[in-house]
Amino acid sequence: MSNSEELPGGDEPMSTAAPEQRPKSTGLHKGEIAPGVAKVDPIIIADDIRRTFGGLTAVDVKHIEIPRNAITALIGPNGAGKTTLFNLLTGFDKPDAGKWTFEGHSLSGVPAFKVAQLGQVRTFQLTKALGLLTVLENMKLGAKGQRGERLLSSLFPALWRKQESEIEERAMVLLQKFKLAEKSEDFAASLSGGQRKLLEMARALMSEPTLVMLDEPMAGVNPALTQSLLDHILDLKDEGMTVLFVEHDMHMVRHIADWVIVMAEGKVVAEGPPDEVMKNQAVIDAYLGAHQDVDLGVVTGRIAGDIPEVGKYMADEVATLDGNIRSRSHKDSTPPEHPEKSS
Amino acid sequence: MDFLQILSNTTSSILSPATIAYALAAVGLAVNFGYAGLLNMGVAASMAIGAYGYAISALTFGFPWWAGMFVGVGASIIFALLLGIPTLRLRGDYLAIVTIAAAEVVRLLFLTNTFDAITGSADGLSGYHDSFRASNPIPDGTYGIGPFTYNATGWWVRIFGLVILALAVLIVFTIMRSPWGRVVKGIREDEDAVRALGKNVYAYKMQALVIGGVFGALGGIVYALPSSVNPGVYVTSLTFFIYTALLLGGAATVFGPVLGAVLFWVVQTFLSNVLPALVTSGILPFMSTTQAQTLRFILVGVALMLLVIFKPQGLLGNKKELTFVKQ
Amino acid sequence: MTTTRIRRARWTKRSGVLALATLTATLALTLLAGPAAADDINLDKYDFKVVGNVKLNSVPLEDIEIKVDGGGYSAEVKTDAEGRWAIGVPEKGDYTVTLNEDTLPTDIAVVDEADDSPNVKEVSIGPSGSAVMNFFIGRGERNQTSFFDQLVERTVNGLNFGLMLGLAAIGLSLVYGTTSISNFAHGEMVTFGALATLVMSGGLGVPIWGAIPIAILLSMAFGYVLDAGLWRPLRKRGVGVVQLMIVSIGLSLALRYIFQFFIGGGTAQLPGADSPKIKLFGSVSLSVVDMTSMGISVVVILAVAWWLVRTRIGKATRAVADNPSLAAASGIDVDFVVRVVWIVAAGLAGLSGILWAYFRPGIRWDMGAQILLLIFAAVTLGGLGTAFGALVGSIVIGLLVELSTLWISSDLKYVGALGVLVLVLLLRPQGLLGRKERVG
Ligand SMILES: Nc1ncnc2c1ncn2[C@@H]1O[C@H](COP(=O)(O)OP(=O)(O)OP(=O)(O)O)[C@@H](O)[C@H]1O
Ligand SMILES: [Mg+2]
């Protein structure tokens, strides 16, 4: 599916220089682009998912498909229901109605831990690094199928020692990659917010998932680190994984996403390749415009500056990025499609 | 005041069956509360079930002592499972309330007249010692030095209790250093994070609860070995005392619970000897000897508060690895 | 000698249903029916005793059930072949002796023209340390209450008890809602109210109508002191909720034994605890104290509801319970609100303790601890942190406790209520009126 090119080695030191643009996966969908469009090779197919909290309908998705071996961004204003949708898809919350499959397995009613065991692993918007375990222990916790995690065999270290050291090796390789190797013996509580995000992502990767779901992975991560995080995410795709992530920063969404799904008030209002979606009037109304009011990123200090400036910044950003991507749209095999006017 | 006697009593309490029983229950509670973060307030019930299971097996069914112990431990495993099924999905504070309520239900069931024929209701049970004492390998007589001088039965009870305690400590020491312990410690902090990594959190909590229940039951049995089963012992205060012992030593440690139980009983024995003596010799005026005995329980309460506020990691705990995760 | 303090009789189980209610019980009793006929109980455990003899025209009656209650203590025995029985009792006080007429041969009853419930008698332990109660048995009408009358009576009692629990539960729930503390020392705040009344009326001779308001004010002051001296500093230190819970356990132990230190292990009565009953309808009779107690509970609960819904500070309380940081951000003085909540909660708990002292009846150092779990059960049933849920939960628990004695032995009456708590949480882990939390 993806036109994979040679990757810029994952071990390369974090560089602040402009990263080279890796090719986007294209041709992911079938037929005309519209919210809920079918994908050529979907990994998740969900139908009629609805979740209400009292009178509030947090999620109400008719149909959604996530393309395999691609990077899909889920965007939308605060309270759009992105996290709730994540919770539903991963079994952390139960929908009022709806069914969905992951690689053909129906996941309705499947508990969260089984979902994770099937290879669909997530991270959390509010980081859940386990502060009382060391960084390395956090990593080792991520590995699947450990003999020593069974109560009876845990009593006999001889039964699990070997596997444990293998896991440790794998963990150290990943930590190296995420620039956390020196911290491996520290309690995770001593990490900075951004480092915790990295740790949480690295830990999720320890389980060798097929689908990684990241809820705002860059929130609170400094620009330099963001760059390397983006590279890691791109690497995941090259390693054959599928990534679904939530992000408010349009710059990053444009930079790495192959496909963008826009949610507002619980519904999927638009989807498509990033550059197409950003031009969609509905998206600008529902989301990009929303930044002019209040953005969580500003509140949490992720985006510097006053609130009004952000709106301006966003608008400029979108304009320049639009230009850039347009001029670079070299390998697109499909002719540019115009998203449905859905308003 | 007979200082020598007071000192001797106090020292002797280090090896008393009650101390060993508290230590066992506290080691179990360390697995529950210290490592897995489960606010199990049903320790007294596990102990009661162990003790009653053992005594009833002997008195009603004529089982030998080892079979009685299996019954007591088995019953407490069943209790832990029954308790865990509804409660382990609950938030921490709900768990505390439900377990304490369940423990009270168990106590009332042992206390009620309805089952007097089996449980002895308010009188409790006694006279179930024959089998255990018959298998005592130590010849009759009195052995030991100084305060640690006991008869053959006394030693048999203590040695048995110490062996069980040593095994319990060894088991907890091993599993907490294994990947199993890692998962459990992760759950203590944030069970959703652990769940997201594909671990069956519910099953781990259940295992932790059962381990706590087993050690609690063994503690109850050791407590009942020297004398009798008295329903007045298994009140909620017992659970609180075990918590005090545990927190004193260090909740998330292996040896802390043992140290805590020893200190708890040493201080209790010392105070229960010295306070009335102080009253009778006029050093503590305005107080009767009964009031002096009450005073030591006031001190337990105050000590528990001060411990939790100022030294929550306990004597042996690591300040960094605090048990008290904000939940 | 027998002072007719019928109020206590209410607590005894007249029909004394031998609790074959549960399968376990049946099983256990069939297995072990043999040695069940104990003719004395607790004699070696306590210094005092109540003894007696049951005979029909000088023929001893065997296996007749006798029950003694008082001061929170309760024990049952069956008469031996000579018709004799004896029950050890913990205190030198007043006790109610009940003969279970269901265990008498047919057509026979306890006869006493002067008494409309001759099978229930009051005794006081005399200077000898014992009391004697012989029942006169003859042919005659049994003193039996119809099931319906019992049902009505228990329901009224249950409501009374539930409202009383509600006072304490609302306070506990408000504290939980605003501070996240599961306050195990709430029971001691209940005891405190009763004790303060005792000190005022018994100790200082203040008439009871003055002693009760003073005691409530003292309770509120106690709440203030606890918050200012303990909870607020702990909040400022950022102590976690589990820690706070254990601190409250320590506080509960310390306070409880401090009470015992001063009043000892016995039971004391407030004036008016033995006020006569007034017949209302059917078999339902309530004492003036009962009726006043229910009236006070209802009025106070309505006042608290009004306070929560209508007043500025009440609204602020609910806002803080909803989301403390949001409330703080919107200009509410959270510390002040929490201080007020502690004062109100302590006042309610104190009042509840006074009413509970009349209902039990009697004041003991651990009386609050006895109902602490029921209060928690009520709050949990309603959903932790919702004040109105706590009230609903309390009434459910109150009714359950009283009504369950229709079928099960009265020493198991709390078991039913606590069992229901576990069941409800199985079906609705967030309680009856609580809401779920979000993940992620
Ligand atoms: N457990 C809950 N109880 C009540 N309402 C909830 C709950 N979880 C989510 N909601 C509501 O559902 C809506 C969707 O929330 P969600 O967290 O999914 O938004 P989001 O798209 O992730 O927003 P953000 O970008 O700010 O993270 C919000 O209005 C939120 O208040
Ligand atoms: Mg979100």
Short mmCIF file of C-alpha atoms in Angstrom, two decimals, chain C residues 27-435:
data_model
loop_
_atom_site.label_atom_id
_atom_site.label_comp_id
_atom_site.label_asym_id
_atom_site.label_seq_id
_atom_site.Cartn_x
_atom_site.Cartn_y
_atom_site.Cartn_z
CA LEU C 27 -28.62 -26.98 56.76
CA ALA C 28 -26.48 -26.18 59.72
CA LEU C 29 -29.26 -26.73 62.19
CA THR C 30 -30.37 -30.05 60.73
CA LEU C 31 -26.79 -31.22 60.81
CA LEU C 32 -26.28 -30.21 64.38
CA ALA C 33 -29.63 -30.08 66.05
CA GLY C 34 -28.49 -32.18 69.01
CA PRO C 35 -26.53 -30.01 71.43
CA ALA C 36 -28.29 -26.76 70.57
CA ALA C 37 -30.33 -26.52 73.77
CA ALA C 38 -28.09 -24.33 75.87
CA ASP C 39 -29.71 -23.42 79.14
CA ASP C 40 -27.22 -20.79 80.14
CA ILE C 41 -25.03 -18.43 78.23
CA ASN C 42 -22.25 -15.95 78.94
CA LEU C 43 -22.30 -16.61 82.67
CA ASP C 44 -18.53 -17.00 82.79
CA LYS C 45 -18.04 -13.97 80.59
CA TYR C 46 -19.94 -11.36 82.54
CA ASP C 47 -20.38 -10.59 86.21
CA PHE C 48 -24.13 -9.98 86.10
CA LYS C 49 -26.97 -12.29 85.16
CA VAL C 50 -30.66 -12.63 84.60
CA VAL C 51 -32.14 -15.97 85.60
CA GLY C 52 -35.59 -17.53 85.68
CA ASN C 53 -37.86 -20.47 85.48
CA VAL C 54 -40.65 -21.41 83.09
CA LYS C 55 -43.33 -23.69 84.51
CA LEU C 56 -46.92 -24.56 83.71
CA ASN C 57 -48.73 -25.53 86.93
CA SER C 58 -45.40 -26.50 88.45
CA VAL C 59 -44.49 -28.69 85.46
CA PRO C 60 -41.24 -27.39 83.97
CA LEU C 61 -41.31 -26.52 80.29
CA GLU C 62 -38.24 -27.40 78.25
CA ASP C 63 -36.82 -25.72 75.15
CA ILE C 64 -38.68 -22.47 75.59
CA GLU C 65 -36.77 -19.59 74.02
CA ILE C 66 -35.85 -16.69 76.25
CA LYS C 67 -34.14 -13.57 75.07
CA VAL C 68 -32.53 -10.77 76.99
CA ASP C 69 -31.78 -7.39 75.41
CA GLY C 70 -30.48 -4.11 76.66
CA GLY C 71 -27.78 -1.54 76.15
CA GLY C 72 -26.97 -2.94 72.75
CA TYR C 73 -26.45 -6.43 74.18
CA SER C 74 -28.63 -9.35 73.22
CA ALA C 75 -28.55 -13.06 74.01
CA GLU C 76 -30.90 -16.02 73.72
CA VAL C 77 -31.19 -19.34 75.52
CA LYS C 78 -33.58 -22.25 75.75
CA THR C 79 -34.84 -23.59 79.05
CA ASP C 80 -33.47 -26.89 80.30
CA ALA C 81 -35.41 -29.95 81.46
CA GLU C 82 -36.16 -28.23 84.77
CA GLY C 83 -37.46 -25.19 82.95
CA ARG C 84 -34.51 -23.13 84.12
CA TRP C 85 -32.49 -20.60 82.19
CA ALA C 86 -29.74 -18.07 82.88
CA ILE C 87 -28.11 -15.37 80.81
CA GLY C 88 -24.96 -13.46 81.72
CA VAL C 89 -25.20 -9.73 81.04
CA PRO C 90 -22.41 -7.18 80.74
CA GLU C 91 -23.74 -4.31 82.78
CA LYS C 92 -25.56 -3.59 85.95
CA GLY C 93 -28.49 -2.02 84.15
CA ASP C 94 -31.99 -2.57 82.82
CA TYR C 95 -32.83 -5.43 80.49
CA THR C 96 -35.83 -6.66 78.58
CA VAL C 97 -36.67 -10.33 78.89
CA THR C 98 -38.77 -11.84 76.14
CA LEU C 99 -40.32 -15.28 76.12
CA ASN C 100 -40.92 -16.54 72.62
CA GLU C 101 -44.50 -17.74 72.75
CA ASP C 102 -44.08 -19.64 69.53
CA THR C 103 -41.97 -22.13 71.41
CA LEU C 104 -44.69 -22.81 74.00
CA PRO C 105 -46.97 -25.82 73.56
CA THR C 106 -50.23 -24.95 71.77
CA ASP C 107 -53.04 -23.10 73.54
CA ILE C 108 -50.71 -21.89 76.23
CA ALA C 109 -49.51 -18.37 76.81
CA VAL C 110 -47.90 -16.13 79.37
CA VAL C 111 -50.68 -14.67 81.49
CA ASP C 112 -50.68 -11.39 83.29
CA GLU C 113 -53.91 -9.42 83.43
CA ALA C 114 -52.20 -6.14 84.12
CA ASP C 115 -49.91 -6.26 81.12
CA ASP C 116 -50.91 -6.25 77.48
CA SER C 117 -47.64 -7.83 76.45
CA PRO C 118 -47.06 -10.27 79.29
CA ASN C 119 -44.34 -12.23 77.50
CA VAL C 120 -42.09 -9.16 77.48
CA LYS C 121 -40.85 -7.97 80.85
CA GLU C 122 -38.40 -5.42 82.10
CA VAL C 123 -35.88 -6.23 84.80
CA SER C 124 -33.16 -4.34 86.59
CA ILE C 125 -30.06 -6.02 87.92
CA GLY C 126 -30.25 -5.72 91.70
CA PRO C 127 -27.48 -5.21 94.24
CA SER C 128 -26.85 -8.96 94.23
CA GLY C 129 -25.68 -8.66 90.63
CA SER C 130 -28.58 -10.66 89.29
CA ALA C 131 -32.25 -10.38 88.43
CA VAL C 132 -34.93 -13.03 88.46
CA MET C 133 -37.73 -13.23 85.92
CA ASN C 134 -40.25 -16.01 86.19
CA PHE C 135 -43.03 -16.16 83.67
CA PHE C 136 -46.50 -17.34 84.67
CA ILE C 137 -47.84 -19.61 82.05
CA GLY C 138 -51.45 -20.61 81.68
CA ARG C 139 -54.20 -21.24 79.20
CA GLY C 140 -55.02 -18.07 77.43
CA GLU C 141 -54.69 -15.69 74.54
CA ARG C 142 -51.22 -15.31 73.27
CA ASN C 143 -49.84 -11.87 73.03
CA GLN C 144 -49.40 -11.98 69.32
CA THR C 145 -49.23 -9.21 66.88
CA SER C 146 -50.52 -9.88 63.42
CA PHE C 147 -47.97 -9.89 60.66
CA PHE C 148 -49.51 -6.80 59.16
CA ASP C 149 -49.32 -4.87 62.42
CA GLN C 150 -45.72 -5.90 62.82
CA LEU C 151 -45.02 -4.81 59.30
CA VAL C 152 -46.51 -1.39 59.95
CA GLU C 153 -44.69 -1.06 63.23
CA ARG C 154 -41.35 -2.03 61.72
CA THR C 155 -41.88 0.29 58.81
CA VAL C 156 -42.48 3.22 61.12
CA ASN C 157 -39.41 2.29 63.13
CA GLY C 158 -37.43 1.82 59.97
CA LEU C 159 -38.38 5.26 58.75
CA ASN C 160 -37.43 6.77 62.06
CA PHE C 161 -34.09 4.97 62.04
CA GLY C 162 -33.56 5.80 58.38
CA LEU C 163 -34.14 9.51 58.93
CA MET C 164 -31.73 9.45 61.83
CA LEU C 165 -29.12 7.70 59.70
CA GLY C 166 -29.89 10.22 56.99
CA LEU C 167 -28.80 13.12 59.21
CA ALA C 168 -25.43 11.52 59.69
CA ALA C 169 -25.18 10.27 56.12
CA ILE C 170 -25.84 13.66 54.53
CA GLY C 171 -22.98 15.10 56.54
CA LEU C 172 -20.64 12.27 55.63
CA SER C 173 -21.61 12.62 52.00
CA LEU C 174 -21.07 16.39 51.96
CA VAL C 175 -17.64 15.93 53.50
CA TYR C 176 -16.80 13.24 50.96
CA GLY C 177 -18.07 15.35 48.11
CA THR C 178 -16.09 18.44 48.99
CA THR C 179 -12.90 16.92 50.38
CA SER C 180 -12.79 13.31 49.06
CA ILE C 181 -12.27 12.09 52.61
CA SER C 182 -13.98 8.81 53.48
CA ASN C 183 -14.27 9.87 57.07
CA PHE C 184 -14.16 6.83 59.33
CA ALA C 185 -14.28 9.16 62.33
CA HIS C 186 -17.82 10.20 61.44
CA GLY C 187 -19.16 7.66 63.91
CA GLU C 188 -17.28 9.43 66.68
CA MET C 189 -18.87 12.72 65.63
CA VAL C 190 -22.20 10.95 66.15
CA THR C 191 -21.14 9.76 69.59
CA PHE C 192 -19.88 13.23 70.41
CA GLY C 193 -23.37 14.75 70.08
CA ALA C 194 -24.88 12.21 72.44
CA LEU C 195 -22.02 12.57 74.90
CA ALA C 196 -22.22 16.35 74.89
CA THR C 197 -25.92 16.09 75.71
CA LEU C 198 -25.14 13.69 78.51
CA VAL C 199 -22.52 15.99 79.97
CA MET C 200 -24.83 18.99 79.72
CA SER C 201 -27.95 17.35 81.15
CA GLY C 202 -26.50 14.71 83.43
CA GLY C 203 -23.26 16.41 84.37
CA LEU C 204 -24.18 20.07 84.50
CA GLY C 205 -27.90 19.71 85.14
CA VAL C 206 -29.06 21.72 82.14
CA PRO C 207 -32.68 20.76 81.32
CA ILE C 208 -32.84 18.52 78.27
CA TRP C 209 -34.51 21.09 76.01
CA GLY C 210 -31.52 23.33 76.62
CA ALA C 211 -28.92 20.58 76.67
CA ILE C 212 -29.70 19.35 73.17
CA PRO C 213 -29.21 22.68 71.34
CA ILE C 214 -26.04 23.30 73.33
CA ALA C 215 -24.80 19.85 72.42
CA ILE C 216 -25.44 20.51 68.75
CA LEU C 217 -23.55 23.79 68.98
CA LEU C 218 -20.71 21.94 70.69
CA SER C 219 -20.77 19.35 67.90
CA MET C 220 -20.47 22.10 65.33
CA ALA C 221 -17.59 23.57 67.27
CA PHE C 222 -16.04 20.11 67.28
CA GLY C 223 -16.36 20.02 63.49
CA TYR C 224 -14.72 23.41 63.30
CA VAL C 225 -11.86 22.27 65.51
CA LEU C 226 -11.33 19.10 63.50
CA ASP C 227 -11.17 21.01 60.25
CA ALA C 228 -9.02 23.83 61.53
CA GLY C 229 -6.71 21.62 63.56
CA LEU C 230 -6.40 18.57 61.36
CA TRP C 231 -8.05 18.38 57.98
CA ARG C 232 -7.19 21.81 56.66
CA PRO C 233 -3.49 21.51 57.46
CA LEU C 234 -3.51 18.10 55.80
CA ARG C 235 -5.19 19.56 52.72
CA LYS C 236 -2.50 22.19 52.60
CA ARG C 237 0.16 19.50 52.73
CA GLY C 238 -1.50 17.84 49.75
CA VAL C 239 -1.97 14.54 51.57
CA GLY C 240 -3.57 11.91 49.32
CA VAL C 241 -7.07 10.56 49.82
CA VAL C 242 -6.01 7.10 50.92
CA GLN C 243 -3.75 8.65 53.50
CA LEU C 244 -6.60 10.87 54.66
CA MET C 245 -8.82 7.83 54.98
CA ILE C 246 -6.28 6.11 57.20
CA VAL C 247 -5.78 9.28 59.23
CA SER C 248 -9.52 9.26 59.85
CA ILE C 249 -9.28 5.65 60.99
CA GLY C 250 -6.59 6.64 63.47
CA LEU C 251 -8.70 9.57 64.60
CA SER C 252 -11.69 7.29 65.00
CA LEU C 253 -9.73 4.87 67.20
CA ALA C 254 -8.24 7.69 69.27
CA LEU C 255 -11.57 9.48 69.82
CA ARG C 256 -13.45 6.31 70.55
CA TYR C 257 -11.04 5.29 73.28
CA ILE C 258 -10.88 8.83 74.61
CA PHE C 259 -14.65 8.61 75.07
CA GLN C 260 -14.23 5.29 76.80
CA PHE C 261 -11.50 6.77 78.94
CA PHE C 262 -13.93 9.30 80.33
CA ILE C 263 -17.26 7.48 80.49
CA GLY C 264 -16.08 3.91 80.83
CA GLY C 265 -17.55 0.88 79.13
CA GLY C 266 -21.10 1.19 80.43
CA THR C 267 -24.35 2.58 79.10
CA ALA C 268 -25.90 5.83 80.25
CA GLN C 269 -29.41 7.10 79.56
CA LEU C 270 -30.61 10.53 78.61
CA PRO C 271 -33.60 11.92 80.49
CA GLY C 272 -36.89 10.99 78.87
CA ALA C 273 -35.53 7.82 77.28
CA ASP C 274 -38.32 5.89 78.97
CA SER C 275 -41.20 8.14 77.98
CA PRO C 276 -44.47 6.21 77.65
CA LYS C 277 -45.91 5.15 74.34
CA ILE C 278 -49.03 6.59 72.85
CA LYS C 279 -51.26 4.28 70.87
CA LEU C 280 -51.78 5.62 67.40
CA PHE C 281 -53.58 3.07 65.26
CA GLY C 282 -53.64 -0.70 65.06
CA SER C 283 -50.75 -1.93 67.12
CA VAL C 284 -48.62 1.04 66.26
CA SER C 285 -47.68 3.05 69.26
CA LEU C 286 -44.94 5.61 69.40
CA SER C 287 -43.49 7.47 72.32
CA VAL C 288 -43.42 11.24 72.40
CA VAL C 289 -39.66 11.01 71.99
CA ASP C 290 -40.07 8.89 68.85
CA MET C 291 -42.47 11.32 67.31
CA THR C 292 -40.40 14.34 68.22
CA SER C 293 -37.35 12.60 66.86
CA MET C 294 -38.96 11.91 63.51
CA GLY C 295 -40.31 15.44 63.38
CA ILE C 296 -36.90 16.93 64.09
CA SER C 297 -35.23 14.72 61.49
CA VAL C 298 -37.68 15.69 58.79
CA VAL C 299 -37.49 19.40 59.57
CA VAL C 300 -33.70 19.41 59.70
CA ILE C 301 -33.35 17.41 56.51
CA LEU C 302 -35.70 19.79 54.72
CA ALA C 303 -33.71 22.71 56.07
CA VAL C 304 -30.46 21.21 54.80
CA ALA C 305 -32.03 20.56 51.41
CA TRP C 306 -33.22 24.14 51.26
CA TRP C 307 -29.77 25.31 52.30
CA LEU C 308 -28.08 23.26 49.57
CA VAL C 309 -30.44 24.28 46.82
CA ARG C 310 -31.32 27.86 47.65
CA THR C 311 -28.60 29.62 49.58
CA ARG C 312 -25.45 31.00 48.06
CA ILE C 313 -23.15 29.00 50.27
CA GLY C 314 -25.22 25.86 49.72
CA LYS C 315 -24.91 26.26 45.98
CA ALA C 316 -21.20 26.86 46.39
CA THR C 317 -21.01 23.61 48.34
CA ARG C 318 -22.55 21.71 45.51
CA ALA C 319 -20.27 23.42 43.04
CA VAL C 320 -17.22 22.42 45.06
CA ALA C 321 -18.49 18.86 45.32
CA ASP C 322 -18.94 18.85 41.57
CA ASN C 323 -15.50 20.08 40.65
CA PRO C 324 -13.26 21.72 43.26
CA SER C 325 -10.74 23.23 40.89
CA LEU C 326 -13.42 24.65 38.64
CA ALA C 327 -15.20 26.08 41.67
CA ALA C 328 -11.96 27.62 42.90
CA ALA C 329 -11.31 29.07 39.47
CA SER C 330 -14.73 30.65 39.38
CA GLY C 331 -14.06 32.56 42.56
CA ILE C 332 -15.54 30.30 45.20
CA ASP C 333 -13.56 30.25 48.43
CA VAL C 334 -13.14 26.49 48.62
CA ASP C 335 -11.53 26.54 52.05
CA PHE C 336 -14.41 28.48 53.49
CA VAL C 337 -16.95 26.16 51.91
CA VAL C 338 -15.14 23.12 53.26
CA ARG C 339 -15.00 24.69 56.71
CA VAL C 340 -18.75 25.28 56.61
CA VAL C 341 -19.32 21.74 55.40
CA TRP C 342 -17.35 20.30 58.32
CA ILE C 343 -19.36 22.41 60.76
CA VAL C 344 -22.69 21.45 59.23
CA ALA C 345 -21.70 17.78 58.97
CA ALA C 346 -20.59 17.70 62.58
CA GLY C 347 -23.80 19.39 63.73
CA LEU C 348 -25.92 16.90 61.78
CA ALA C 349 -23.89 13.99 63.08
CA GLY C 350 -24.24 15.30 66.64
CA LEU C 351 -28.01 15.60 66.28
CA SER C 352 -28.15 12.15 64.78
CA GLY C 353 -26.20 10.87 67.79
CA ILE C 354 -28.67 12.42 70.22
CA LEU C 355 -31.61 10.84 68.41
CA TRP C 356 -29.78 7.54 68.15
CA ALA C 357 -29.15 7.68 71.90
CA TYR C 358 -32.92 7.77 72.40
CA PHE C 359 -33.63 5.19 69.76
CA ARG C 360 -31.14 2.52 70.95
CA PRO C 361 -31.68 3.58 73.83
CA GLY C 362 -28.53 4.53 75.76
CA ILE C 363 -25.18 6.18 75.30
CA ARG C 364 -22.02 4.17 74.89
CA TRP C 365 -18.49 5.10 73.97
CA ASP C 366 -18.70 3.05 70.74
CA MET C 367 -22.31 3.80 69.78
CA GLY C 368 -21.25 5.80 66.74
CA ALA C 369 -18.91 3.09 65.57
CA GLN C 370 -21.85 0.67 65.76
CA ILE C 371 -23.74 2.54 63.05
CA LEU C 372 -20.77 3.87 61.11
CA LEU C 373 -20.99 1.04 58.62
CA LEU C 374 -24.69 1.60 58.17
CA ILE C 375 -24.02 5.27 57.48
CA PHE C 376 -21.38 4.31 54.96
CA ALA C 377 -23.73 1.77 53.45
CA ALA C 378 -26.36 4.47 53.07
CA VAL C 379 -23.94 6.92 51.48
CA THR C 380 -22.52 4.28 49.18
CA LEU C 381 -25.94 3.05 48.17
CA GLY C 382 -26.88 6.55 47.15
CA GLY C 383 -23.62 7.07 45.32
CA LEU C 384 -20.64 8.57 47.16
CA GLY C 385 -20.80 12.31 47.37
CA THR C 386 -24.40 12.98 46.48
CA ALA C 387 -26.26 14.40 49.47
CA PHE C 388 -29.72 13.46 48.28
CA GLY C 389 -28.52 10.00 47.37
CA ALA C 390 -27.33 9.65 50.93
CA LEU C 391 -30.80 10.43 52.22
CA VAL C 392 -32.44 7.91 49.92
CA GLY C 393 -29.80 5.34 50.84
CA SER C 394 -30.38 5.97 54.55
CA ILE C 395 -34.08 5.38 54.36
CA VAL C 396 -33.55 2.21 52.35
CA ILE C 397 -31.04 0.98 54.94
CA GLY C 398 -33.24 2.01 57.87
CA LEU C 399 -36.21 0.13 56.47
CA LEU C 400 -34.09 -2.87 55.57
CA VAL C 401 -32.64 -3.15 59.06
CA GLU C 402 -36.00 -2.97 60.76
CA LEU C 403 -38.02 -5.01 58.30
CA SER C 404 -35.46 -7.78 58.06
CA THR C 405 -36.15 -8.64 61.70
CA LEU C 406 -39.54 -9.91 60.56
CA TRP C 407 -37.76 -12.86 59.05
CA ILE C 408 -34.32 -13.14 60.54
CA SER C 409 -32.94 -13.14 64.03
CA SER C 410 -32.48 -9.62 65.34
CA ASP C 411 -28.79 -10.11 65.98
CA LEU C 412 -28.44 -10.49 62.23
CA LYS C 413 -30.42 -7.42 61.28
CA TYR C 414 -27.38 -5.45 60.11
CA VAL C 415 -26.30 -8.37 57.96
CA GLY C 416 -29.22 -7.90 55.61
CA ALA C 417 -28.51 -4.21 55.17
CA LEU C 418 -24.80 -4.69 54.57
CA GLY C 419 -25.53 -7.59 52.24
CA VAL C 420 -27.78 -5.39 50.15
CA LEU C 421 -25.00 -2.84 49.94
CA VAL C 422 -22.73 -5.42 48.34
CA LEU C 423 -25.49 -6.50 45.96
CA VAL C 424 -26.33 -3.00 44.82
CA LEU C 425 -22.72 -2.26 44.10
CA LEU C 426 -22.57 -5.42 42.04
CA LEU C 427 -25.30 -4.09 39.79
CA ARG C 428 -24.54 -0.37 39.95
CA PRO C 429 -20.93 0.20 40.93
CA GLN C 430 -21.48 3.94 41.09
CA GLY C 431 -24.29 3.63 43.65
CA LEU C 432 -27.96 4.37 43.14
CA LEU C 433 -27.64 8.04 42.25
CA GLY C 434 -23.92 8.36 41.51
CA ARG C 435 -22.37 8.79 38.13
#
